[in-house]
Coordinates of C-alpha atoms in Angstrom, one line a residue:
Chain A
X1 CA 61.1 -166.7 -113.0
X2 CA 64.1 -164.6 -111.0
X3 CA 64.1 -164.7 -107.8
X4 CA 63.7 -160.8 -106.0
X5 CA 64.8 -162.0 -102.3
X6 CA 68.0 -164.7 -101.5
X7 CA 68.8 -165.5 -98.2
X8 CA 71.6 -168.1 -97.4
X9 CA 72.2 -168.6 -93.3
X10 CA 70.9 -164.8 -92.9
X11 CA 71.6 -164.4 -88.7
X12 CA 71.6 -161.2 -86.7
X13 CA 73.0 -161.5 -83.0
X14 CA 72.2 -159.1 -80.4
X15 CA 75.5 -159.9 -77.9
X16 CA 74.7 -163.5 -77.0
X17 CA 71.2 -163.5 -78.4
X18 CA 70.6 -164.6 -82.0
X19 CA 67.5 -163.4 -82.9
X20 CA 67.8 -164.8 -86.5
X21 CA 69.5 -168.1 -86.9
X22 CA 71.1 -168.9 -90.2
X23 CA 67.6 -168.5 -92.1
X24 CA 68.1 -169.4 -96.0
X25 CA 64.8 -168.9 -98.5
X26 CA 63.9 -167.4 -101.4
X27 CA 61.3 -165.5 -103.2
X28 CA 59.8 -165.3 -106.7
X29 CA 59.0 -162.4 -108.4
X30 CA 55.1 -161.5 -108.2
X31 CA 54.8 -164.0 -105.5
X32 CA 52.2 -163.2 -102.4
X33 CA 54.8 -164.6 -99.7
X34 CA 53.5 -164.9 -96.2
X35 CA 56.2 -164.4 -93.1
X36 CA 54.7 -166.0 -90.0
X37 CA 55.9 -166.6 -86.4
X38 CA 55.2 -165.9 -82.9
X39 CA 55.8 -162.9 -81.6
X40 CA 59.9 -162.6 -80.7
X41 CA 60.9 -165.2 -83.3
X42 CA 63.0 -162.8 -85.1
X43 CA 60.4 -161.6 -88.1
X44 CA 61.2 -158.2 -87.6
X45 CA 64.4 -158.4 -87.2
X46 CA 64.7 -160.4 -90.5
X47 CA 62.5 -158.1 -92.0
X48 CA 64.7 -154.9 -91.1
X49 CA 67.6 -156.6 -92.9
X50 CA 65.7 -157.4 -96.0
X51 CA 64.3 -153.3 -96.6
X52 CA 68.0 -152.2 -95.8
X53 CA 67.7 -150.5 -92.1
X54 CA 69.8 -153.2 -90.1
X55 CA 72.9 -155.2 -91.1
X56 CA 72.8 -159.0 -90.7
X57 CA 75.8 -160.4 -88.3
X58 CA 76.7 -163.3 -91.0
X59 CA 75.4 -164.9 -94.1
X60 CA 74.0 -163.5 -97.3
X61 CA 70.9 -162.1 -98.3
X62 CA 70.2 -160.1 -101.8
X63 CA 66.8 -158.1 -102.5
X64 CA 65.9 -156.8 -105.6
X65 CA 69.2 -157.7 -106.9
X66 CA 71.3 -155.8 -104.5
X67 CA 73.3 -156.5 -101.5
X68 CA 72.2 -156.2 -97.5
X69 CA 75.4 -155.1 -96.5
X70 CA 76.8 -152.7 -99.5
X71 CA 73.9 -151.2 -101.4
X72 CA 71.3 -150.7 -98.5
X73 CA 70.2 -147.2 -100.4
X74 CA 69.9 -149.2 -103.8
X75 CA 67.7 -151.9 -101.8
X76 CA 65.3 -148.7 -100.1
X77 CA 64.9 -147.3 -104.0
X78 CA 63.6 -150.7 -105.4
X79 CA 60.9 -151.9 -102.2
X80 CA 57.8 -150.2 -101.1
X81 CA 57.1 -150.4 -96.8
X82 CA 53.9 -150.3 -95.3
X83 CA 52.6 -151.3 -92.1
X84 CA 49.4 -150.8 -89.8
X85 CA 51.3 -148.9 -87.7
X86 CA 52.9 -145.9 -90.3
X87 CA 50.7 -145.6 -93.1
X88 CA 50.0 -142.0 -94.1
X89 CA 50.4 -138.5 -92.1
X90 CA 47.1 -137.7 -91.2
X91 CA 47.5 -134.3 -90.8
X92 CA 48.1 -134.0 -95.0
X93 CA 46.0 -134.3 -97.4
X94 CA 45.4 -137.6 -99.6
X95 CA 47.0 -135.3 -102.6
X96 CA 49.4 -133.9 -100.3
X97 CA 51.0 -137.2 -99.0
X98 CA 51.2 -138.9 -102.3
X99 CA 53.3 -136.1 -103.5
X100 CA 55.1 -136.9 -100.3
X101 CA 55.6 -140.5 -100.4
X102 CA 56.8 -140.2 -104.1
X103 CA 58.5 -137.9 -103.7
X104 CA 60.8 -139.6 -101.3
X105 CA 60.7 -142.6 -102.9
X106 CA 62.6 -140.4 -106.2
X107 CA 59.8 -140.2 -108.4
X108 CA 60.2 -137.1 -110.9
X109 CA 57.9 -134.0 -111.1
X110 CA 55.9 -134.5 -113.9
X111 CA 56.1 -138.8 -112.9
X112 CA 54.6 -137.9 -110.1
X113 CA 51.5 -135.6 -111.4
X114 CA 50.7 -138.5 -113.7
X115 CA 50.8 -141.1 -111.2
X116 CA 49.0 -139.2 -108.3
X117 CA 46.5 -138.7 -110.8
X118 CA 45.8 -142.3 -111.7
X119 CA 46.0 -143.1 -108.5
X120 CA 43.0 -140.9 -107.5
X121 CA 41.1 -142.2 -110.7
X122 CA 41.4 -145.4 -109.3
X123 CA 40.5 -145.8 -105.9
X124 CA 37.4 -143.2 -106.9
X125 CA 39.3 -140.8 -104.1
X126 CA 38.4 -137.1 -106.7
X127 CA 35.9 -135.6 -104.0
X128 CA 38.5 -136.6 -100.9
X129 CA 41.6 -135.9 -102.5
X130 CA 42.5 -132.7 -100.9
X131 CA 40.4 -134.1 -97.4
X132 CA 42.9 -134.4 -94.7
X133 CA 43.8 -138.0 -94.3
X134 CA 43.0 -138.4 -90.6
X135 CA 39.0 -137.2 -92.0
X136 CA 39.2 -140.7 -94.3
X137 CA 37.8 -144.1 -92.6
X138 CA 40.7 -146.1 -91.5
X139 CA 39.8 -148.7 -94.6
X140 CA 40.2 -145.9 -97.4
X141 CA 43.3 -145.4 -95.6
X142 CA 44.8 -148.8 -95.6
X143 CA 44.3 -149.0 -99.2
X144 CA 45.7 -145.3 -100.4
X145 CA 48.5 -146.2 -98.2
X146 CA 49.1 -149.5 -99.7
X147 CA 48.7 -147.9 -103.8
X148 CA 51.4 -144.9 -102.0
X149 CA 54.0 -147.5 -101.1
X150 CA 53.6 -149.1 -105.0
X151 CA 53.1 -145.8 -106.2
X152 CA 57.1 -145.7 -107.8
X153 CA 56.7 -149.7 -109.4
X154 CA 58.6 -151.2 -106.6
X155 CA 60.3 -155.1 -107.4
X156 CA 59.2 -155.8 -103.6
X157 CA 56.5 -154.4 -101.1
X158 CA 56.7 -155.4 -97.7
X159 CA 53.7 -155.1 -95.8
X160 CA 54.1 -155.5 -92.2
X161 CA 50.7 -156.7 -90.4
X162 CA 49.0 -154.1 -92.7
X163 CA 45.3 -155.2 -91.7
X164 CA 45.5 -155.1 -88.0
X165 CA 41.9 -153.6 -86.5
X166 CA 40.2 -153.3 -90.3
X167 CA 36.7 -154.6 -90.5
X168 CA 36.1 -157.6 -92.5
X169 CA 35.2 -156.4 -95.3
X170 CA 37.8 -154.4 -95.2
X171 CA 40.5 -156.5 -94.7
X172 CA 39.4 -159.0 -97.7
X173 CA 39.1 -155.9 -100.1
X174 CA 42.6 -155.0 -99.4
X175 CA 43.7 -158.4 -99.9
X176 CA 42.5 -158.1 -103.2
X177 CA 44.8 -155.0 -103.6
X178 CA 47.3 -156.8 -103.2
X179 CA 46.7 -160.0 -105.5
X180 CA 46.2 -157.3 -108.5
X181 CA 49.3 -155.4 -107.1
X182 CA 51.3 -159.2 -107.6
X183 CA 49.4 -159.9 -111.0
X184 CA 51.2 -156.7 -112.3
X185 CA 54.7 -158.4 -111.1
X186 CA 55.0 -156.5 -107.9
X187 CA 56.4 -159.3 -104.9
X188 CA 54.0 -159.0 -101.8
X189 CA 56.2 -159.8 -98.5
X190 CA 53.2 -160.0 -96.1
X191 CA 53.2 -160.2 -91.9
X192 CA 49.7 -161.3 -90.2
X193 CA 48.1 -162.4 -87.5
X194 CA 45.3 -163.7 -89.3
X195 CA 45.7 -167.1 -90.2
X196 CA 43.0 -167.3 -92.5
X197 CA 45.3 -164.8 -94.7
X198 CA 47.9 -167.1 -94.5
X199 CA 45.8 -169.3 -97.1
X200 CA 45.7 -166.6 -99.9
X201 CA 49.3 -166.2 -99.9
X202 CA 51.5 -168.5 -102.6
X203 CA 53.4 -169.7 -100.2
X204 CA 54.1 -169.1 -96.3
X205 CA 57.3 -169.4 -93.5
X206 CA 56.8 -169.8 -90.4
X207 CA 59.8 -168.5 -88.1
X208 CA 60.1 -170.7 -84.8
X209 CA 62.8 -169.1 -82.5
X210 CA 64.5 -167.3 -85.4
X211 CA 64.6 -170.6 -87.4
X212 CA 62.2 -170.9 -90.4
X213 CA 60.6 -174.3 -89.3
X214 CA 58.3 -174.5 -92.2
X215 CA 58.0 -173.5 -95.5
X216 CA 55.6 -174.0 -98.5
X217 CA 52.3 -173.4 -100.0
X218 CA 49.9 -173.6 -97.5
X219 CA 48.0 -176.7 -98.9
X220 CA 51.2 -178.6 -98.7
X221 CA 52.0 -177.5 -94.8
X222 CA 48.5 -179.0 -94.0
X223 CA 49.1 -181.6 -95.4
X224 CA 52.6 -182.5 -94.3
X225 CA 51.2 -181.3 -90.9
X226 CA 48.0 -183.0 -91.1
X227 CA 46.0 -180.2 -90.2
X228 CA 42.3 -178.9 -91.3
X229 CA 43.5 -175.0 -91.4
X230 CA 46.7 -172.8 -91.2
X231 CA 45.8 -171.6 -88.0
X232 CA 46.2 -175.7 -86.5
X233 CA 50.1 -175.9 -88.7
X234 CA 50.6 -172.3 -86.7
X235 CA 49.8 -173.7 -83.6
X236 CA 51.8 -177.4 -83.7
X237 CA 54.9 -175.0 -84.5
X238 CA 54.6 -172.5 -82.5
X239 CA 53.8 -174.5 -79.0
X240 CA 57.0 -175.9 -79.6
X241 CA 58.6 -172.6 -79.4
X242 CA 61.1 -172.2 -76.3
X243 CA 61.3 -168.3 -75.9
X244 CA 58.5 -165.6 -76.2
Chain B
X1 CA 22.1 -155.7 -60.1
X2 CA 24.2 -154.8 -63.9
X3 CA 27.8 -154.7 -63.2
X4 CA 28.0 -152.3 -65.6
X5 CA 24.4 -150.3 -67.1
X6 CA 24.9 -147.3 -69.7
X7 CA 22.0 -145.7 -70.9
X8 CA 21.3 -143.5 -75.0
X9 CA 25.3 -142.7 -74.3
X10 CA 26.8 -139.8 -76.9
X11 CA 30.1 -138.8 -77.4
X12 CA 31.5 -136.7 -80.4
X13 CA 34.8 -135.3 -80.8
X14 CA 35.8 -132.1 -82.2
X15 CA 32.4 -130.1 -81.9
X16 CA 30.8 -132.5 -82.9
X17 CA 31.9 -133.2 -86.4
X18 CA 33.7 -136.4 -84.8
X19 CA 30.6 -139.1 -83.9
X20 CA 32.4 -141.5 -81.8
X21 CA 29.2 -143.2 -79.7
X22 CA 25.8 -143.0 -81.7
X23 CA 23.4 -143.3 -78.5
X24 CA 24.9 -146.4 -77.1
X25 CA 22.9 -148.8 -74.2
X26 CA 24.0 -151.9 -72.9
X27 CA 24.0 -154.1 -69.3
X28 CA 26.8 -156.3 -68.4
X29 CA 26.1 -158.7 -65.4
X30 CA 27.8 -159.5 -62.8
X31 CA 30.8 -161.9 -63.4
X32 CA 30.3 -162.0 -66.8
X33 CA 33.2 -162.1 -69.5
X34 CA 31.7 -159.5 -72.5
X35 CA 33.3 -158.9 -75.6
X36 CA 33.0 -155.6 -77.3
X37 CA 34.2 -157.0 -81.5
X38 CA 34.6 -154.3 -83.3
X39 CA 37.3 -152.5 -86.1
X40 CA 39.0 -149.4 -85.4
X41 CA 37.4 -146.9 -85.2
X42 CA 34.0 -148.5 -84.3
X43 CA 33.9 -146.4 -80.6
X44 CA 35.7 -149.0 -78.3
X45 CA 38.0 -147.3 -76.6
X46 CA 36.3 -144.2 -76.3
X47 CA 33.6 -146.4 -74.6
X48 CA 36.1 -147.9 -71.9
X49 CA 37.2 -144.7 -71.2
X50 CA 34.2 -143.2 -70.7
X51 CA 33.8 -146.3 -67.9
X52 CA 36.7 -145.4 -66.4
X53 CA 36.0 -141.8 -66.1
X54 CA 38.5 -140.6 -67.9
X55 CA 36.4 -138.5 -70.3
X56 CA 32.7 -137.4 -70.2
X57 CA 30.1 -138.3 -72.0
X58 CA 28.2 -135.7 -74.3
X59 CA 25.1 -137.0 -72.9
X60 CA 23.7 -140.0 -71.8
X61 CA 24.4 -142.1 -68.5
X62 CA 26.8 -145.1 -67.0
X63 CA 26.9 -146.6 -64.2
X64 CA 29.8 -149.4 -62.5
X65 CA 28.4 -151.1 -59.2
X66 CA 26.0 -148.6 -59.7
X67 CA 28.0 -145.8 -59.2
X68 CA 27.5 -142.8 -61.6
X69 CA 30.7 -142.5 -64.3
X70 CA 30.3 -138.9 -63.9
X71 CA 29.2 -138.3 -60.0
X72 CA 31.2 -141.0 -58.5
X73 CA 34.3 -141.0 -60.1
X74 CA 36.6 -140.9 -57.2
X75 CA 34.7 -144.2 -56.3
X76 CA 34.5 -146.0 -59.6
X77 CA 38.2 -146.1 -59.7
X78 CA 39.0 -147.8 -56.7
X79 CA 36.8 -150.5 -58.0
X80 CA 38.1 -150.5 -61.7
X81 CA 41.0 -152.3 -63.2
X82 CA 42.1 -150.8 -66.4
X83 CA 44.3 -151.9 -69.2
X84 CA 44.6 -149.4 -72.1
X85 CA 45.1 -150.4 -75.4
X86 CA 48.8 -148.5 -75.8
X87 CA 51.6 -150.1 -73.3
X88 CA 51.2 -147.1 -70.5
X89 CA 53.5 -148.7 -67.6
X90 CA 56.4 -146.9 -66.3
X91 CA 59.1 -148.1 -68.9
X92 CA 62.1 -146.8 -66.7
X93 CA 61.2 -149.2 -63.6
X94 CA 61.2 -152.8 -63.3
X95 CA 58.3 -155.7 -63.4
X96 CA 58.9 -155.4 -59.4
X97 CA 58.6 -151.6 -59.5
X98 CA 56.0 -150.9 -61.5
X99 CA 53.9 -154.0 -59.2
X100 CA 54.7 -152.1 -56.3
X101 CA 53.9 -148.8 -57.7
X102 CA 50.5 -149.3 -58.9
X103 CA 49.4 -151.5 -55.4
X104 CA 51.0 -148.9 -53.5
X105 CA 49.0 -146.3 -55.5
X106 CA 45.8 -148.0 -54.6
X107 CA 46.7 -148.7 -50.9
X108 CA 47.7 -151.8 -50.6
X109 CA 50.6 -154.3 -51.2
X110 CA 51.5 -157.2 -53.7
X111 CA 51.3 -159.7 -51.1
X112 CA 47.7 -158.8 -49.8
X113 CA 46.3 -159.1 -53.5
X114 CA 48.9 -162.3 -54.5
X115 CA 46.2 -164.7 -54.8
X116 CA 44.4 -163.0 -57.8
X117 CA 48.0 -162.3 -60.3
X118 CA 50.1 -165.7 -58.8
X119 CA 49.6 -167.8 -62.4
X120 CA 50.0 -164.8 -64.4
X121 CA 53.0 -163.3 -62.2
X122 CA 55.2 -166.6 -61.9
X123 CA 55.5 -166.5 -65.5
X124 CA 57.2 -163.4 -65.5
X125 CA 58.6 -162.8 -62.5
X126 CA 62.0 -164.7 -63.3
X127 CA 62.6 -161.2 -65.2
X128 CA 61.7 -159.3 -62.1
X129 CA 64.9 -157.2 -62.3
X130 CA 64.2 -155.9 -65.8
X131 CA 63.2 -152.6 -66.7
X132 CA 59.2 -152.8 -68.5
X133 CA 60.3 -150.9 -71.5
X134 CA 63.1 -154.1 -72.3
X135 CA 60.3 -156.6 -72.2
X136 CA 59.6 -158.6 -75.4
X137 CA 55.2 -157.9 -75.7
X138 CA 54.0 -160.6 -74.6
X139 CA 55.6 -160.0 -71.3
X140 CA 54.3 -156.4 -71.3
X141 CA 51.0 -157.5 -71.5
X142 CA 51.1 -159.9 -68.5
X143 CA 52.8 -157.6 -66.4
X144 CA 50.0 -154.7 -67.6
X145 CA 47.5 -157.4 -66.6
X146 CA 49.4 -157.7 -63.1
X147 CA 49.1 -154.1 -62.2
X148 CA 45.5 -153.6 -63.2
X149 CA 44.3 -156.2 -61.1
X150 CA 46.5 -156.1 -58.1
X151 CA 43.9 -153.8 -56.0
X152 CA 41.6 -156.0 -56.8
X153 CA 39.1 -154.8 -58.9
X154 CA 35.6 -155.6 -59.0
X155 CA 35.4 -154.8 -62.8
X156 CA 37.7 -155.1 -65.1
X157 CA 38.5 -153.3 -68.5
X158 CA 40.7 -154.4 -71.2
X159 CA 40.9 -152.4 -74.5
X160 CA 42.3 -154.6 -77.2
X161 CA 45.0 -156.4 -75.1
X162 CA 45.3 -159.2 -78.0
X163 CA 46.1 -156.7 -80.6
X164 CA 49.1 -157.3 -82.7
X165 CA 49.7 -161.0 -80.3
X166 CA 49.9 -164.1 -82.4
X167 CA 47.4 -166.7 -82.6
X168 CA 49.6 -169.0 -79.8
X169 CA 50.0 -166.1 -76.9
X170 CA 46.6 -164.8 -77.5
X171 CA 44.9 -168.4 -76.6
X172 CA 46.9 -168.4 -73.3
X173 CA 45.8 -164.9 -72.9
X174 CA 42.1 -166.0 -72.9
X175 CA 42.3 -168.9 -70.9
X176 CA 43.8 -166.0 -68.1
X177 CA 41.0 -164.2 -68.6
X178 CA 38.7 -167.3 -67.7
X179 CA 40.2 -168.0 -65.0
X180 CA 39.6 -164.5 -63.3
X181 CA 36.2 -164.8 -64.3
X182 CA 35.6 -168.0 -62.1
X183 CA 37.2 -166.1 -59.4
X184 CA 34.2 -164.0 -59.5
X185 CA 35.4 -160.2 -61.6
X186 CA 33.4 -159.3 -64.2
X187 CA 35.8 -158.6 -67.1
X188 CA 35.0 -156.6 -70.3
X189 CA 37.4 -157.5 -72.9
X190 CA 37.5 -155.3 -76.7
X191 CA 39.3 -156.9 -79.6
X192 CA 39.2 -156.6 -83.3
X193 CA 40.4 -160.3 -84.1
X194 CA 36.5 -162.0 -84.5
X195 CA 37.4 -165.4 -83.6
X196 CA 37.7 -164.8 -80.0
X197 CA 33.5 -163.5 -79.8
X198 CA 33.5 -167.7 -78.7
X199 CA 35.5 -167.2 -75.8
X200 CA 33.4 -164.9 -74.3
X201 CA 29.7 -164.9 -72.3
X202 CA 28.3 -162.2 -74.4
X203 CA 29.1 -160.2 -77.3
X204 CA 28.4 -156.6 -78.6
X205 CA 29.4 -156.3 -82.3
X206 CA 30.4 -152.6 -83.1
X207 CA 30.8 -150.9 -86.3
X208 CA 30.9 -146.7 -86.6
X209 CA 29.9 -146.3 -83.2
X210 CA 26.6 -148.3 -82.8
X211 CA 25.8 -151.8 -81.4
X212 CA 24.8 -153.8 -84.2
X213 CA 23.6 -156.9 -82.3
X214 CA 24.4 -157.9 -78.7
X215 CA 23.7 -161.7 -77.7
X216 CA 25.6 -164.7 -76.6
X217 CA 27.2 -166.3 -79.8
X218 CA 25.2 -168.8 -80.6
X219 CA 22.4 -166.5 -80.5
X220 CA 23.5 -164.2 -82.6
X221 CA 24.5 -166.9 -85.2
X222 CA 21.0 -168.8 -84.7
X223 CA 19.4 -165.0 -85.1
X224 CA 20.7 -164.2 -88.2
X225 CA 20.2 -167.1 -90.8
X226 CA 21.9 -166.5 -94.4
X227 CA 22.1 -168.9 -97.8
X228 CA 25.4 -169.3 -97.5
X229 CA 27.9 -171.6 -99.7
X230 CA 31.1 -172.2 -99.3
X231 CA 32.6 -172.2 -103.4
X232 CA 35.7 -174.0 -104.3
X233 CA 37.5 -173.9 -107.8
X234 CA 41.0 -174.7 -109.0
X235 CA 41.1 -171.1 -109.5
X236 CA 40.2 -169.1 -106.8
X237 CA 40.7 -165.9 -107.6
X238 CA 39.1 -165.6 -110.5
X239 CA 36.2 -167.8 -109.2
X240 CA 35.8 -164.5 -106.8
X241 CA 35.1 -162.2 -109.3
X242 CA 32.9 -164.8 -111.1
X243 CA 30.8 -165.4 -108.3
X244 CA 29.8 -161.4 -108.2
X245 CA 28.6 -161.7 -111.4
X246 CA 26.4 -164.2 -110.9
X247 CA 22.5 -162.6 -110.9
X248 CA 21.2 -162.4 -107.0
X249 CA 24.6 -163.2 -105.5
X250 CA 24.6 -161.0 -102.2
X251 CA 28.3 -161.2 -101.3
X252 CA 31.0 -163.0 -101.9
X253 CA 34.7 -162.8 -100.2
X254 CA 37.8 -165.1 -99.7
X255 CA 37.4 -167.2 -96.2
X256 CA 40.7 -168.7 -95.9
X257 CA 40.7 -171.8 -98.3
X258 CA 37.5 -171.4 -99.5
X259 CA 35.1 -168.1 -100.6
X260 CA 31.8 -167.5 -98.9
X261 CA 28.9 -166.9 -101.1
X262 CA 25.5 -165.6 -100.1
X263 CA 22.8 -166.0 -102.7
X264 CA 19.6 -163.9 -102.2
X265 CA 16.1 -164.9 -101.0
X266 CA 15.0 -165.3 -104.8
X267 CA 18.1 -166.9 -106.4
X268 CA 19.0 -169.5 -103.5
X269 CA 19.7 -172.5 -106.0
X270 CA 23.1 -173.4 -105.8
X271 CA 22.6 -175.4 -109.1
X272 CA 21.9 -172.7 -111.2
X273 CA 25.1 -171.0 -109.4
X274 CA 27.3 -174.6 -110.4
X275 CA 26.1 -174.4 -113.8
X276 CA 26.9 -170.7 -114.2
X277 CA 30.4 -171.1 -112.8
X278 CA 30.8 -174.4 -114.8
X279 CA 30.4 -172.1 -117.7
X280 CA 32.8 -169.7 -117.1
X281 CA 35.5 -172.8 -117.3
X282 CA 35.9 -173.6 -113.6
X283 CA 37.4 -176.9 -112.8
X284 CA 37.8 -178.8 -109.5
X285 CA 34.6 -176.9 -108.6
X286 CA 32.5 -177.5 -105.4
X287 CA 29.5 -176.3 -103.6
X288 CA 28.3 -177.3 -100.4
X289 CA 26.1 -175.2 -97.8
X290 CA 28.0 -173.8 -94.7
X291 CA 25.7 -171.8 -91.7
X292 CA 27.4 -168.6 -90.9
X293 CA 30.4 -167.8 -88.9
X294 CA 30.9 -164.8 -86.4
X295 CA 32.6 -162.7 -89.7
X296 CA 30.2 -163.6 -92.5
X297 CA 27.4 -162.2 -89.7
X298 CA 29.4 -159.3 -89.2
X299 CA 29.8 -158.4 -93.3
X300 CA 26.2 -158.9 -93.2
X301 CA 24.9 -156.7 -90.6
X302 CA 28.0 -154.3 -91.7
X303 CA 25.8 -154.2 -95.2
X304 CA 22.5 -153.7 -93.8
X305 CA 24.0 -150.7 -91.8
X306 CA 25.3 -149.1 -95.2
X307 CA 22.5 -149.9 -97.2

């Protein structure tokens, strides 16, 4: 298996504050690899280094084969981004903003017909697909959003809290997106809250004052914790945290 | 008296083509903590600002402390603490300022209301100094807290203030919000995160604008039996997809570790269900009955509402 993501003593400072402290992991390819921590304990800092929009201070990190600090725009070509937060412009149509997104992420003209097409196909989307986004229920637009940001075969997605205020349902069914997303190769680099989703991914950090204090599958943190659920390893590590 | 009575209330957005409250009713008592659990999208925070006169209702009627939401609205909020779901303080001015700002705005002074934001302000206040729009968010939402209660208001609203706050910070959150319960404010709090429907009094679960079932908890658990199994197999994800293809399975979704299977009224044998999955070459499998929790009630009422 190769490994898409190499981190060895990744920090960032900010003046005298490190906000990620010498951090060294790696990922797998098609791995669902969960990035937990409090808030302020440096995952999105680490996570800005990783797609390429913020250099590291020290240490070394490769994704998708290329360097944080020299190939940045080679990095951007080769991940996918989503997050709860950007998604889509609602003020497009479905059509229109998966010609957007691929387009920007270098797909070709007649690359892109094919896949827009196949996309619609899929997610059943032919009578919305030239609907204005903001018309679609927030679940129909987690999941186009999520198929736009994989739409050009990235090596990586990240996916940054991506099912923040979905319904239940919801929130499992995109899940699912994503295990047939990693079955096909494609790495899932996955923020939540929800500890419960912490158990579906292959394996799972947690970040402790930008430390990673934990890292493994999540049956063997509850064990080495010796905890019933995710949610009780989360809490024994975070308590212990000293800033918020 | 309802701390809080509404009455058949409508709202729609864009002539109409938007429904954002389906003829909504609902009384919250006095000193009660509430929970409105919904998704996005399900009519929250139209509803809270519909409380806190902000908007009108298309028709329909509310009252706070029995005063009208439409009438009264000078009144109402003088008597309303309000914490929006966006981060609205002034970013430019410090924890101090924007204190002083919003009790000077409501005629009166920090130290008058100090009793009712001392444990929450003593955790921030060593950052005093420090401009609002610098604070990491878990200090944002204490200080947001801090200013919607220093004029100290009868009723308080809080849209989604655990949104995007991990599992650690939102805990200490709730046990805040306890505590200004006991001191007598009755507290409406929305959220999307499920698991915190046990933290409060009573809940109303939302879903595209309508109440789909308002109790305590336990009621609503007790109220809404299922046959539900929770199915493990050394394979889990293709034991999900097996598990929908078993004849008279409800549902069936991932739950953490385990999936959550409901079997219908006819097919509830969970033998026949073993067998099948047996079949289909799952090892390490396990059945065992579970009674429901807040989210498989949810997916339940969610489907009764589609269907």
């Amino acid at each position: 298996m190769s490994k898409v993501i190499i981190t060895e003593k990744l920090t960032k400072k900010f003046d005298d504050f490190t906000a990620v402290d010498a951090i060294s992991f790696e990922v797998e390819q098609g791995e669902i690899f969960g990035f937990l921590g409090a808030n302020g304990a440096g995952k999105t800092t680490a996570m800005r280094i990783l797609s390429g929009l913020s250099y590291p201070t020290s240490g070394k990190a490769e994704v998708a084969g290329f360097d944080v600090y020299n190939q940045v725009e080679d990095i951007k070509r080769n991940i996918g981004y989503m997050s709860q937060k950007f998604s889509l412009y609602e003020n497009l149509t479905v059509r229109e903003n998966i010609h957007f997104f691929g387009g920007i992420y270098g797909l070709g003209r007649k690359e892109l017909k094919q896949a827009s097409e196949e996309l619609i196909s899929r997610l059943h989307l032919g009578p919305e697909a030239n609907k204005l986004v903001k018309s679609l229920p927030l679940g129909w637009k987690q999941k186009i959003a999520f198929s736009v940001a994989i739409l050009h075969r990235p090596k990586i997605v990240f996916l940054d809290e991506p099912t923040g205020g979905v319904d239940p349902i919801t929130r499992r069914q995109f899940w699912e997106l994503i295990y047939e997303a990693t079955s096909q190769g494609i790495t899932a680099f996955v923020t939540t809250h929800y500890m419960d989703e912490a158990e579906y991914c292959d394996r799972v950090s947690i970040m402790v004052d930008g430390a990673i204090a934990a890292l493994d599958t999540p049956a063997a943190l509850k064990s080495q914790f010796n905890a019933s659920s995710m949610d009780a390893v989360f809490l024994q590590l975070a308590r212990a945290a000293k800033r918020s | 008296m309802s701390a809080i009575h509404i009455e058949n209330l409508v709202k729609s957005y864009e002539k109409g083509k938007v429904k954002a409250l389906k003829s909504i009713s609902l009384d919250i008592e006095e000193g009660e903590l509430f929970g409105l659990i919904g998704p996005d999208g399900s009519g929250k925070t139209t509803l809270f600002r519909i409380l806190t006169t902000l908007i009108l209702p298309d028709s329909g009627n509310a009252t706070l402390m029995g005063l009208d939401v439409v009438e009264d609205f000078w009144e109402i909020r003088k008597i309303v603490g309000y914490m929006p779901g966006r981060f609205s303080l002034y970013q430019d001015l410090s924890i101090e300022e924007n204190l002083n700002f919003f009790a000077t705005v409501f005629n009166t002074t920090v130290a008058e209301n100090y009793h009712l934001i001392e444990d929450i302000y003593v955790q921030i206040e060593p950052f005093k100094k420090r401009r609002a729009g610098k604070l990491s968010g878990g200090m944002k939402q204490k200080l947001a807290l801090c200013c919607a209660l220093i004029h100290e208001p009868k009723v308080l609203l809080l849209d989604e203030p655990t949104t995007g706050v991990d599992p650690v910070s939102r805990k200490e959150f709730w046990d805040m919000l306890g505590r200004l319960k006991e001191k007598g404010i009755t507290v409406v709090v929305s959220t999307p995160y499920m698991d915190e429907a046990s933290r409060c009094d009573r809940i109303a679960l939302m879903q595209d604008g309508q109440i789909m079932e308002m109790d305590s908890l336990k009621n609503i658990l007790q109220k809404h039996p299922q046959h539900l199994y929770a199915v493990r197999s050394k394979d889990m994800h293709r034991l999900l997809f097996d598990l929908r293809n078993f004849e008279g399975m409800k549902s069936a979704f991932a739950f953490g570790d385990e999936h959550h299977a409901v079997l219908g009224k006819g097919s509830d044998d969970p033998n026949q269900l073993f067998d099948f999955l047996q079949l289909k070459g799952h090892e390490q499998l396990a059945i065992r009955p579970i009674s429901p929790e807040i989210e498989d009630v949810f997916i339940q009422l969610m489907q009764a509402q589609e269907s």
